[in-house]
């Protein structure tokens, strides 16, 4: 008989065990390397704000639609009421839903950027996420600034039922307009990118970049195995497998993501941030102050 795996006795928050190489890492070192293991390059999950800080010039951005909140259209309850889950998500992340949309600059190039927050109900896409991403794409069209979306999501948010699924169509239609306007769209697929997010905007970009080892798929591997009653090949639904099968353009280490995005955007003709004399860009606001408004029904 084998001994059960001992629960970790390492105090929380100071040290962390790398799931890639089992090394014990000092949390501060990990943060300094953008949450990539310095020993084996395992990519830990990054929250939306840390993601924006890591990519945008001077770590600043102008946030949009921060006040949008879900109004729980179905009055949904499973193990607990959906409103409680929303409240917990807000308390845990400081956000009102699972995405930050913002204007900023990458290597001096003006961009509309979207970063999904896994810590808010698994980064799931409900009405608010759908609306905010749609508006980001619309701003891209209006200002002719490239759209960069950092995906990190468990898929559509079942607590909002069909309304969540409708977001897939809504965003896709706007991305088609973006495409016709010939404004570049780059998607960065991080661990995990699944469900309705994969089935819509994550796979509609001009350039698809993924982080190493990210789970990218529609249904999870366990669900597929149970359905087809077959063992899936090793590495199935990981970035490397997808690249090999032509589903991605490149896999980029997070520590090189910013320079790669800069190079990619320049290649696609992105314009530098417009500077009026005496003006500082990008705007030094980190949060907008619009009062909370309910998401549309
Ligand atoms: Zn490691």
PDB file of C-alpha atoms and ligand atoms in Angstrom:
ATOM      1  CA  UNK A   1       0.000   0.000   0.000  1.00  0.00           C
ATOM      2  CA  UNK A   2       1.335   3.416  -0.885  1.00  0.00           C
ATOM      3  CA  UNK A   3       1.187   6.327   1.493  1.00  0.00           C
ATOM      4  CA  UNK A   4      -1.344   8.985   0.577  1.00  0.00           C
ATOM      5  CA  UNK A   5       0.129  12.218  -0.738  1.00  0.00           C
ATOM      6  CA  UNK A   6       0.902  14.463   2.200  1.00  0.00           C
ATOM      7  CA  UNK A   7      -0.743  17.851   2.129  1.00  0.00           C
ATOM      8  CA  UNK A   8       1.798  20.639   1.724  1.00  0.00           C
ATOM      9  CA  UNK A   9       3.122  22.057   5.010  1.00  0.00           C
ATOM     10  CA  UNK A  10       4.658  25.055   3.288  1.00  0.00           C
ATOM     11  CA  UNK A  11       3.091  28.261   4.638  1.00  0.00           C
ATOM     12  CA  UNK A  12       0.801  29.794   2.088  1.00  0.00           C
ATOM     13  CA  UNK A  13       1.939  32.851   0.191  1.00  0.00           C
ATOM     14  CA  UNK A  14       5.689  32.730   0.824  1.00  0.00           C
ATOM     15  CA  UNK A  15       6.879  29.689  -1.091  1.00  0.00           C
ATOM     16  CA  UNK A  16       5.254  27.783  -3.887  1.00  0.00           C
ATOM     17  CA  UNK A  17       5.945  24.340  -5.313  1.00  0.00           C
ATOM     18  CA  UNK A  18       6.315  24.303  -9.095  1.00  0.00           C
ATOM     19  CA  UNK A  19       3.987  21.701 -10.660  1.00  0.00           C
ATOM     20  CA  UNK A  20       6.439  21.463 -13.573  1.00  0.00           C
ATOM     21  CA  UNK A  21       9.678  20.536 -11.791  1.00  0.00           C
ATOM     22  CA  UNK A  22       8.630  20.166  -8.116  1.00  0.00           C
ATOM     23  CA  UNK A  23      11.144  22.835  -7.095  1.00  0.00           C
ATOM     24  CA  UNK A  24      10.196  25.033  -4.165  1.00  0.00           C
ATOM     25  CA  UNK A  25      10.195  28.604  -5.427  1.00  0.00           C
ATOM     26  CA  UNK A  26      10.296  31.819  -3.468  1.00  0.00           C
ATOM     27  CA  UNK A  27       7.151  33.746  -4.340  1.00  0.00           C
ATOM     28  CA  UNK A  28       8.998  37.039  -4.846  1.00  0.00           C
ATOM     29  CA  UNK A  29      11.370  35.431  -7.366  1.00  0.00           C
ATOM     30  CA  UNK A  30       8.393  34.011  -9.177  1.00  0.00           C
ATOM     31  CA  UNK A  31       6.673  37.400  -9.373  1.00  0.00           C
ATOM     32  CA  UNK A  32       9.896  38.943 -10.684  1.00  0.00           C
ATOM     33  CA  UNK A  33       9.960  36.427 -13.543  1.00  0.00           C
ATOM     34  CA  UNK A  34       6.308  37.127 -14.521  1.00  0.00           C
ATOM     35  CA  UNK A  35       5.182  33.925 -12.737  1.00  0.00           C
ATOM     36  CA  UNK A  36       7.290  31.710 -14.982  1.00  0.00           C
ATOM     37  CA  UNK A  37       9.348  29.079 -13.133  1.00  0.00           C
ATOM     38  CA  UNK A  38      13.018  30.136 -13.447  1.00  0.00           C
ATOM     39  CA  UNK A  39      14.049  26.445 -13.349  1.00  0.00           C
ATOM     40  CA  UNK A  40      11.730  24.741 -15.865  1.00  0.00           C
ATOM     41  CA  UNK A  41       9.766  27.623 -17.467  1.00  0.00           C
ATOM     42  CA  UNK A  42       6.416  26.329 -16.213  1.00  0.00           C
ATOM     43  CA  UNK A  43       3.904  29.146 -16.737  1.00  0.00           C
ATOM     44  CA  UNK A  44       1.792  29.841 -13.662  1.00  0.00           C
ATOM     45  CA  UNK A  45      -1.526  31.607 -14.161  1.00  0.00           C
ATOM     46  CA  UNK A  46      -1.344  35.399 -14.135  1.00  0.00           C
ATOM     47  CA  UNK A  47      -4.208  37.637 -13.029  1.00  0.00           C
ATOM     48  CA  UNK A  48      -5.607  40.215 -15.450  1.00  0.00           C
ATOM     49  CA  UNK A  49      -4.020  43.281 -13.836  1.00  0.00           C
ATOM     50  CA  UNK A  50      -0.577  41.630 -13.583  1.00  0.00           C
ATOM     51  CA  UNK A  51      -0.948  40.654 -17.218  1.00  0.00           C
ATOM     52  CA  UNK A  52      -1.611  44.240 -18.287  1.00  0.00           C
ATOM     53  CA  UNK A  53       1.274  45.497 -16.133  1.00  0.00           C
ATOM     54  CA  UNK A  54       3.578  43.000 -17.829  1.00  0.00           C
ATOM     55  CA  UNK A  55       2.592  44.000 -21.362  1.00  0.00           C
ATOM     56  CA  UNK A  56       1.813  47.692 -21.449  1.00  0.00           C
ATOM     57  CA  UNK A  57       4.329  50.544 -21.611  1.00  0.00           C
ATOM     58  CA  UNK A  58       5.092  51.909 -18.116  1.00  0.00           C
ATOM     59  CA  UNK A  59       2.572  49.376 -16.767  1.00  0.00           C
ATOM     60  CA  UNK A  60      -0.282  51.860 -17.195  1.00  0.00           C
ATOM     61  CA  UNK A  61      -3.593  51.734 -19.004  1.00  0.00           C
ATOM     62  CA  UNK A  62      -6.912  53.503 -19.265  1.00  0.00           C
ATOM     63  CA  UNK A  63      -9.668  51.139 -18.238  1.00  0.00           C
ATOM     64  CA  UNK A  64     -13.103  51.113 -19.897  1.00  0.00           C
ATOM     65  CA  UNK A  65     -16.527  49.964 -18.697  1.00  0.00           C
ATOM     66  CA  UNK A  66     -15.215  49.000 -15.247  1.00  0.00           C
ATOM     67  CA  UNK A  67     -18.682  49.623 -13.769  1.00  0.00           C
ATOM     68  CA  UNK A  68     -20.603  47.025 -15.801  1.00  0.00           C
ATOM     69  CA  UNK A  69     -22.123  44.357 -13.548  1.00  0.00           C
ATOM     70  CA  UNK A  70     -24.359  41.380 -14.237  1.00  0.00           C
ATOM     71  CA  UNK A  71     -27.972  41.702 -13.123  1.00  0.00           C
ATOM     72  CA  UNK A  72     -28.452  37.923 -12.768  1.00  0.00           C
ATOM     73  CA  UNK A  73     -31.059  37.689 -15.549  1.00  0.00           C
ATOM     74  CA  UNK A  74     -32.132  34.104 -14.721  1.00  0.00           C
ATOM     75  CA  UNK A  75     -32.104  34.549 -10.927  1.00  0.00           C
ATOM     76  CA  UNK A  76     -29.934  31.446 -11.071  1.00  0.00           C
ATOM     77  CA  UNK A  77     -29.144  29.174  -8.141  1.00  0.00           C
ATOM     78  CA  UNK A  78     -27.184  25.917  -8.103  1.00  0.00           C
ATOM     79  CA  UNK A  79     -25.260  25.031  -4.955  1.00  0.00           C
ATOM     80  CA  UNK A  80     -25.509  28.703  -4.077  1.00  0.00           C
ATOM     81  CA  UNK A  81     -27.165  31.725  -5.644  1.00  0.00           C
ATOM     82  CA  UNK A  82     -25.335  33.202  -8.627  1.00  0.00           C
ATOM     83  CA  UNK A  83     -25.437  36.645  -6.974  1.00  0.00           C
ATOM     84  CA  UNK A  84     -23.307  35.222  -4.154  1.00  0.00           C
ATOM     85  CA  UNK A  85     -20.794  33.876  -6.663  1.00  0.00           C
ATOM     86  CA  UNK A  86     -20.665  37.314  -8.262  1.00  0.00           C
ATOM     87  CA  UNK A  87     -20.074  38.926  -4.879  1.00  0.00           C
ATOM     88  CA  UNK A  88     -17.302  36.442  -4.057  1.00  0.00           C
ATOM     89  CA  UNK A  89     -15.672  37.031  -7.432  1.00  0.00           C
ATOM     90  CA  UNK A  90     -15.726  40.773  -6.835  1.00  0.00           C
ATOM     91  CA  UNK A  91     -14.235  40.382  -3.356  1.00  0.00           C
ATOM     92  CA  UNK A  92     -11.511  38.031  -4.603  1.00  0.00           C
ATOM     93  CA  UNK A  93     -10.419  40.061  -7.621  1.00  0.00           C
ATOM     94  CA  UNK A  94     -11.488  43.656  -7.007  1.00  0.00           C
ATOM     95  CA  UNK A  95     -13.155  43.541 -10.434  1.00  0.00           C
ATOM     96  CA  UNK A  96     -16.879  43.592 -11.222  1.00  0.00           C
ATOM     97  CA  UNK A  97     -16.632  40.780 -13.775  1.00  0.00           C
ATOM     98  CA  UNK A  98     -14.125  38.441 -15.414  1.00  0.00           C
ATOM     99  CA  UNK A  99     -12.380  40.848 -17.765  1.00  0.00           C
ATOM    100  CA  UNK A 100     -10.462  44.124 -17.902  1.00  0.00           C
ATOM    101  CA  UNK A 101     -10.724  46.102 -21.145  1.00  0.00           C
ATOM    102  CA  UNK A 102      -8.376  49.009 -21.636  1.00  0.00           C
ATOM    103  CA  UNK A 103      -6.499  51.337 -23.942  1.00  0.00           C
ATOM    104  CA  UNK A 104      -2.730  51.411 -23.630  1.00  0.00           C
ATOM    105  CA  UNK A 105       0.481  51.073 -25.579  1.00  0.00           C
ATOM    106  CA  UNK A 106       2.822  48.190 -26.366  1.00  0.00           C
ATOM    107  CA  UNK A 107       6.301  49.344 -27.365  1.00  0.00           C
ATOM    108  CA  UNK A 108       4.874  52.735 -28.278  1.00  0.00           C
ATOM    109  CA  UNK A 109       2.024  51.306 -30.365  1.00  0.00           C
ATOM    110  CA  UNK A 110      -1.508  52.244 -29.335  1.00  0.00           C
ATOM    111  CA  UNK A 111      -3.701  49.194 -28.649  1.00  0.00           C
ATOM    112  CA  UNK A 112      -7.104  48.223 -27.339  1.00  0.00           C
ATOM    113  CA  UNK A 113      -6.373  45.394 -24.944  1.00  0.00           C
ATOM    114  CA  UNK A 114      -8.518  42.793 -23.187  1.00  0.00           C
ATOM    115  CA  UNK A 115      -7.293  40.627 -20.300  1.00  0.00           C
ATOM    116  CA  UNK A 116      -9.523  37.895 -18.891  1.00  0.00           C
ATOM    117  CA  UNK A 117      -9.529  37.154 -15.150  1.00  0.00           C
ATOM    118  CA  UNK A 118      -9.643  33.471 -14.226  1.00  0.00           C
ATOM    119  CA  UNK A 119     -10.119  34.311 -10.549  1.00  0.00           C
ATOM    120  CA  UNK A 120     -13.626  35.607 -11.321  1.00  0.00           C
ATOM    121  CA  UNK A 121     -15.861  32.527 -11.764  1.00  0.00           C
ATOM    122  CA  UNK A 122     -13.188  30.783 -13.840  1.00  0.00           C
ATOM    123  CA  UNK A 123     -12.872  33.643 -16.323  1.00  0.00           C
ATOM    124  CA  UNK A 124     -16.258  32.628 -17.677  1.00  0.00           C
ATOM    125  CA  UNK A 125     -18.024  34.700 -20.314  1.00  0.00           C
ATOM    126  CA  UNK A 126     -21.420  36.079 -19.413  1.00  0.00           C
ATOM    127  CA  UNK A 127     -23.243  39.170 -20.614  1.00  0.00           C
ATOM    128  CA  UNK A 128     -20.750  41.602 -19.079  1.00  0.00           C
ATOM    129  CA  UNK A 129     -17.635  39.913 -20.500  1.00  0.00           C
ATOM    130  CA  UNK A 130     -19.329  39.691 -23.905  1.00  0.00           C
ATOM    131  CA  UNK A 131     -20.392  43.321 -23.864  1.00  0.00           C
ATOM    132  CA  UNK A 132     -16.999  44.608 -22.712  1.00  0.00           C
ATOM    133  CA  UNK A 133     -15.084  42.656 -25.369  1.00  0.00           C
ATOM    134  CA  UNK A 134     -17.548  43.783 -28.050  1.00  0.00           C
ATOM    135  CA  UNK A 135     -17.050  47.398 -27.012  1.00  0.00           C
ATOM    136  CA  UNK A 136     -13.262  46.920 -27.076  1.00  0.00           C
ATOM    137  CA  UNK A 137     -13.508  45.656 -30.667  1.00  0.00           C
ATOM    138  CA  UNK A 138     -15.763  48.608 -31.542  1.00  0.00           C
ATOM    139  CA  UNK A 139     -13.197  51.026 -30.093  1.00  0.00           C
ATOM    140  CA  UNK A 140     -10.541  49.289 -32.190  1.00  0.00           C
ATOM    141  CA  UNK A 141     -12.610  49.951 -35.309  1.00  0.00           C
ATOM    142  CA  UNK A 142     -13.424  53.550 -34.344  1.00  0.00           C
ATOM    143  CA  UNK A 143      -9.816  54.504 -33.532  1.00  0.00           C
ATOM    144  CA  UNK A 144      -8.163  52.086 -35.973  1.00  0.00           C
ATOM    145  CA  UNK A 145      -6.057  50.668 -33.157  1.00  0.00           C
ATOM    146  CA  UNK A 146      -5.140  46.952 -33.052  1.00  0.00           C
ATOM    147  CA  UNK A 147      -7.053  44.686 -30.712  1.00  0.00           C
ATOM    148  CA  UNK A 148      -5.087  42.371 -28.400  1.00  0.00           C
ATOM    149  CA  UNK A 149      -7.057  39.818 -26.375  1.00  0.00           C
ATOM    150  CA  UNK A 150      -5.454  37.734 -23.622  1.00  0.00           C
ATOM    151  CA  UNK A 151      -7.737  34.701 -23.262  1.00  0.00           C
ATOM    152  CA  UNK A 152      -7.988  32.804 -19.987  1.00  0.00           C
ATOM    153  CA  UNK A 153     -11.381  31.225 -19.539  1.00  0.00           C
ATOM    154  CA  UNK A 154     -13.357  28.131 -18.693  1.00  0.00           C
ATOM    155  CA  UNK A 155     -15.880  29.109 -21.403  1.00  0.00           C
ATOM    156  CA  UNK A 156     -19.407  30.482 -21.397  1.00  0.00           C
ATOM    157  CA  UNK A 157     -20.998  31.214 -18.000  1.00  0.00           C
ATOM    158  CA  UNK A 158     -23.746  28.664 -17.472  1.00  0.00           C
ATOM    159  CA  UNK A 159     -25.423  30.789 -14.780  1.00  0.00           C
ATOM    160  CA  UNK A 160     -26.508  33.148 -17.547  1.00  0.00           C
ATOM    161  CA  UNK A 161     -27.622  30.368 -19.893  1.00  0.00           C
ATOM    162  CA  UNK A 162     -28.399  31.291 -23.491  1.00  0.00           C
ATOM    163  CA  UNK A 163     -27.466  34.909 -22.847  1.00  0.00           C
ATOM    164  CA  UNK A 164     -23.855  33.785 -22.364  1.00  0.00           C
ATOM    165  CA  UNK A 165     -23.928  31.773 -25.570  1.00  0.00           C
ATOM    166  CA  UNK A 166     -25.256  34.789 -27.455  1.00  0.00           C
ATOM    167  CA  UNK A 167     -22.041  36.638 -26.588  1.00  0.00           C
ATOM    168  CA  UNK A 168     -20.140  34.286 -28.898  1.00  0.00           C
ATOM    169  CA  UNK A 169     -22.170  35.492 -31.880  1.00  0.00           C
ATOM    170  CA  UNK A 170     -22.130  39.116 -30.772  1.00  0.00           C
ATOM    171  CA  UNK A 171     -18.343  39.257 -30.421  1.00  0.00           C
ATOM    172  CA  UNK A 172     -17.780  37.280 -33.631  1.00  0.00           C
ATOM    173  CA  UNK A 173     -19.917  39.692 -35.661  1.00  0.00           C
ATOM    174  CA  UNK A 174     -17.960  42.658 -34.317  1.00  0.00           C
ATOM    175  CA  UNK A 175     -14.675  40.895 -35.095  1.00  0.00           C
ATOM    176  CA  UNK A 176     -15.884  40.396 -38.672  1.00  0.00           C
ATOM    177  CA  UNK A 177     -16.394  44.162 -38.873  1.00  0.00           C
ATOM    178  CA  UNK A 178     -12.904  44.667 -37.434  1.00  0.00           C
ATOM    179  CA  UNK A 179     -11.551  42.356 -40.108  1.00  0.00           C
ATOM    180  CA  UNK A 180     -13.352  44.230 -42.881  1.00  0.00           C
ATOM    181  CA  UNK A 181     -11.954  47.493 -41.487  1.00  0.00           C
ATOM    182  CA  UNK A 182      -8.505  45.872 -41.841  1.00  0.00           C
ATOM    183  CA  UNK A 183      -7.508  46.556 -38.248  1.00  0.00           C
ATOM    184  CA  UNK A 184      -5.220  43.840 -36.791  1.00  0.00           C
ATOM    185  CA  UNK A 185      -6.440  41.456 -34.094  1.00  0.00           C
ATOM    186  CA  UNK A 186      -4.012  39.339 -32.083  1.00  0.00           C
ATOM    187  CA  UNK A 187      -5.191  36.692 -29.612  1.00  0.00           C
ATOM    188  CA  UNK A 188      -2.952  35.324 -26.887  1.00  0.00           C
ATOM    189  CA  UNK A 189      -4.200  31.975 -25.625  1.00  0.00           C
ATOM    190  CA  UNK A 190      -3.169  31.216 -22.058  1.00  0.00           C
ATOM    191  CA  UNK A 191      -3.939  28.354 -19.712  1.00  0.00           C
ATOM    192  CA  UNK A 192      -6.845  27.570 -19.910  1.00  0.00           C
ATOM    193  CA  UNK A 193      -8.665  28.707 -23.050  1.00  0.00           C
ATOM    194  CA  UNK A 194     -11.723  26.509 -23.414  1.00  0.00           C
ATOM    195  CA  UNK A 195     -15.429  26.241 -24.260  1.00  0.00           C
ATOM    196  CA  UNK A 196     -17.308  29.139 -25.798  1.00  0.00           C
ATOM    197  CA  UNK A 197     -14.237  31.381 -25.718  1.00  0.00           C
ATOM    198  CA  UNK A 198     -12.274  28.963 -27.919  1.00  0.00           C
ATOM    199  CA  UNK A 199     -15.371  28.503 -30.064  1.00  0.00           C
ATOM    200  CA  UNK A 200     -15.566  32.233 -30.774  1.00  0.00           C
ATOM    201  CA  UNK A 201     -13.067  35.068 -30.437  1.00  0.00           C
ATOM    202  CA  UNK A 202     -10.006  33.036 -29.333  1.00  0.00           C
ATOM    203  CA  UNK A 203      -9.893  31.329 -32.731  1.00  0.00           C
ATOM    204  CA  UNK A 204     -10.836  34.325 -34.912  1.00  0.00           C
ATOM    205  CA  UNK A 205      -7.634  36.361 -34.698  1.00  0.00           C
ATOM    206  CA  UNK A 206      -5.246  37.356 -37.483  1.00  0.00           C
ATOM    207  CA  UNK A 207      -2.355  35.995 -35.421  1.00  0.00           C
ATOM    208  CA  UNK A 208      -2.739  33.320 -32.724  1.00  0.00           C
ATOM    209  CA  UNK A 209      -0.083  33.232 -30.041  1.00  0.00           C
ATOM    210  CA  UNK A 210      -0.156  30.743 -27.169  1.00  0.00           C
ATOM    211  CA  UNK A 211       1.813  30.407 -23.982  1.00  0.00           C
ATOM    212  CA  UNK A 212       3.752  27.132 -23.551  1.00  0.00           C
ATOM    213  CA  UNK A 213       1.820  24.207 -22.122  1.00  0.00           C
ATOM    214  CA  UNK A 214      -1.555  25.977 -22.111  1.00  0.00           C
ATOM    215  CA  UNK A 215      -4.736  23.896 -22.200  1.00  0.00           C
ATOM    216  CA  UNK A 216      -6.617  25.027 -25.302  1.00  0.00           C
ATOM    217  CA  UNK A 217      -9.738  23.244 -26.448  1.00  0.00           C
ATOM    218  CA  UNK A 218     -13.503  23.190 -26.646  1.00  0.00           C
ATOM    219  CA  UNK A 219     -14.625  20.418 -24.294  1.00  0.00           C
ATOM    220  CA  UNK A 220     -12.108  19.291 -21.655  1.00  0.00           C
ATOM    221  CA  UNK A 221     -10.022  16.127 -22.242  1.00  0.00           C
ATOM    222  CA  UNK A 222     -11.929  14.189 -19.569  1.00  0.00           C
ATOM    223  CA  UNK A 223     -15.292  14.888 -21.197  1.00  0.00           C
ATOM    224  CA  UNK A 224     -13.997  13.835 -24.632  1.00  0.00           C
ATOM    225  CA  UNK A 225     -12.458  10.627 -23.283  1.00  0.00           C
ATOM    226  CA  UNK A 226     -15.714   9.717 -21.565  1.00  0.00           C
ATOM    227  CA  UNK A 227     -17.678  10.450 -24.736  1.00  0.00           C
ATOM    228  CA  UNK A 228     -15.547   8.647 -27.311  1.00  0.00           C
ATOM    229  CA  UNK A 229     -14.316   5.980 -24.832  1.00  0.00           C
ATOM    230  CA  UNK A 230     -10.778   6.305 -26.150  1.00  0.00           C
ATOM    231  CA  UNK A 231      -7.536   7.420 -24.612  1.00  0.00           C
ATOM    232  CA  UNK A 232      -6.421  10.718 -26.065  1.00  0.00           C
ATOM    233  CA  UNK A 233      -2.856  11.138 -27.376  1.00  0.00           C
ATOM    234  CA  UNK A 234      -0.250  12.600 -25.018  1.00  0.00           C
ATOM    235  CA  UNK A 235      -0.236  16.366 -24.941  1.00  0.00           C
ATOM    236  CA  UNK A 236      -3.646  16.562 -26.645  1.00  0.00           C
ATOM    237  CA  UNK A 237      -5.108  20.099 -26.339  1.00  0.00           C
ATOM    238  CA  UNK A 238      -1.818  21.586 -25.172  1.00  0.00           C
ATOM    239  CA  UNK A 239      -0.276  24.508 -27.094  1.00  0.00           C
ATOM    240  CA  UNK A 240       2.546  22.384 -28.534  1.00  0.00           C
ATOM    241  CA  UNK A 241       0.083  19.824 -29.967  1.00  0.00           C
ATOM    242  CA  UNK A 242      -2.046  22.595 -31.489  1.00  0.00           C
ATOM    243  CA  UNK A 243       0.962  24.311 -33.067  1.00  0.00           C
ATOM    244  CA  UNK A 244       2.061  21.011 -34.603  1.00  0.00           C
ATOM    245  CA  UNK A 245      -1.442  20.581 -36.084  1.00  0.00           C
ATOM    246  CA  UNK A 246      -1.680  24.054 -37.575  1.00  0.00           C
ATOM    247  CA  UNK A 247      -4.057  25.622 -35.062  1.00  0.00           C
ATOM    248  CA  UNK A 248      -1.617  28.272 -33.809  1.00  0.00           C
ATOM    249  CA  UNK A 249       0.924  30.627 -35.345  1.00  0.00           C
ATOM    250  CA  UNK A 250       3.439  30.545 -32.528  1.00  0.00           C
ATOM    251  CA  UNK A 251       4.150  29.644 -28.937  1.00  0.00           C
ATOM    252  CA  UNK A 252       5.858  32.407 -27.030  1.00  0.00           C
ATOM    253  CA  UNK A 253       7.431  32.369 -23.580  1.00  0.00           C
ATOM    254  CA  UNK A 254       5.681  34.954 -21.405  1.00  0.00           C
ATOM    255  CA  UNK A 255       8.989  36.732 -20.758  1.00  0.00           C
ATOM    256  CA  UNK A 256       9.210  37.457 -24.494  1.00  0.00           C
ATOM    257  CA  UNK A 257       5.531  38.161 -25.091  1.00  0.00           C
ATOM    258  CA  UNK A 258       5.758  41.933 -24.936  1.00  0.00           C
ATOM    259  CA  UNK A 259       8.560  42.201 -27.525  1.00  0.00           C
ATOM    260  CA  UNK A 260       6.866  39.590 -29.727  1.00  0.00           C
ATOM    261  CA  UNK A 261       3.579  41.503 -29.630  1.00  0.00           C
ATOM    262  CA  UNK A 262       5.415  44.736 -30.454  1.00  0.00           C
ATOM    263  CA  UNK A 263       7.141  43.134 -33.423  1.00  0.00           C
ATOM    264  CA  UNK A 264       3.932  41.465 -34.631  1.00  0.00           C
ATOM    265  CA  UNK A 265       1.899  44.670 -34.387  1.00  0.00           C
ATOM    266  CA  UNK A 266       4.573  46.701 -36.189  1.00  0.00           C
ATOM    267  CA  UNK A 267       4.650  44.063 -38.918  1.00  0.00           C
ATOM    268  CA  UNK A 268       0.886  44.455 -39.330  1.00  0.00           C
ATOM    269  CA  UNK A 269       1.227  48.224 -39.642  1.00  0.00           C
ATOM    270  CA  UNK A 270       0.176  49.395 -36.174  1.00  0.00           C
ATOM    271  CA  UNK A 271       0.608  53.118 -35.634  1.00  0.00           C
ATOM    272  CA  UNK A 272       2.569  54.699 -32.783  1.00  0.00           C
ATOM    273  CA  UNK A 273       0.630  56.471 -30.044  1.00  0.00           C
ATOM    274  CA  UNK A 274      -0.349  59.925 -31.321  1.00  0.00           C
ATOM    275  CA  UNK A 275       1.344  62.641 -29.287  1.00  0.00           C
ATOM    276  CA  UNK A 276       0.133  66.195 -29.196  1.00  0.00           C
ATOM    277  CA  UNK A 277       2.807  68.665 -28.010  1.00  0.00           C
ATOM    278  CA  UNK A 278       3.074  68.589 -24.213  1.00  0.00           C
ATOM    279  CA  UNK A 279       0.751  65.624 -23.886  1.00  0.00           C
ATOM    280  CA  UNK A 280       1.691  62.506 -21.953  1.00  0.00           C
ATOM    281  CA  UNK A 281       0.554  59.232 -23.400  1.00  0.00           C
ATOM    282  CA  UNK A 282      -0.902  56.802 -22.652  1.00  0.00           C
ATOM    283  CA  UNK A 283      -3.358  58.459 -20.265  1.00  0.00           C
ATOM    284  CA  UNK A 284      -2.139  57.888 -16.721  1.00  0.00           C
ATOM    285  CA  UNK A 285      -5.505  56.742 -15.407  1.00  0.00           C
ATOM    286  CA  UNK A 286      -5.625  53.197 -14.182  1.00  0.00           C
ATOM    287  CA  UNK A 287      -9.339  52.957 -13.426  1.00  0.00           C
ATOM    288  CA  UNK A 288     -12.288  54.834 -14.799  1.00  0.00           C
ATOM    289  CA  UNK A 289     -14.689  56.351 -12.324  1.00  0.00           C
ATOM    290  CA  UNK A 290     -17.975  55.754 -14.060  1.00  0.00           C
ATOM    291  CA  UNK A 291     -20.650  54.656 -11.576  1.00  0.00           C
ATOM    292  CA  UNK A 292     -21.828  51.035 -11.764  1.00  0.00           C
ATOM    293  CA  UNK A 293     -24.540  50.435 -14.338  1.00  0.00           C
ATOM    294  CA  UNK A 294     -26.442  47.266 -14.977  1.00  0.00           C
ATOM    295  CA  UNK A 295     -25.578  45.196 -17.987  1.00  0.00           C
ATOM    296  CA  UNK A 296     -28.207  45.224 -20.737  1.00  0.00           C
ATOM    297  CA  UNK A 297     -30.820  42.482 -20.554  1.00  0.00           C
TER     298      UNK A 297
HETATM  299 ZN1  LIG B   1       9.518  24.525 -12.438  1.00  0.00          ZN
END
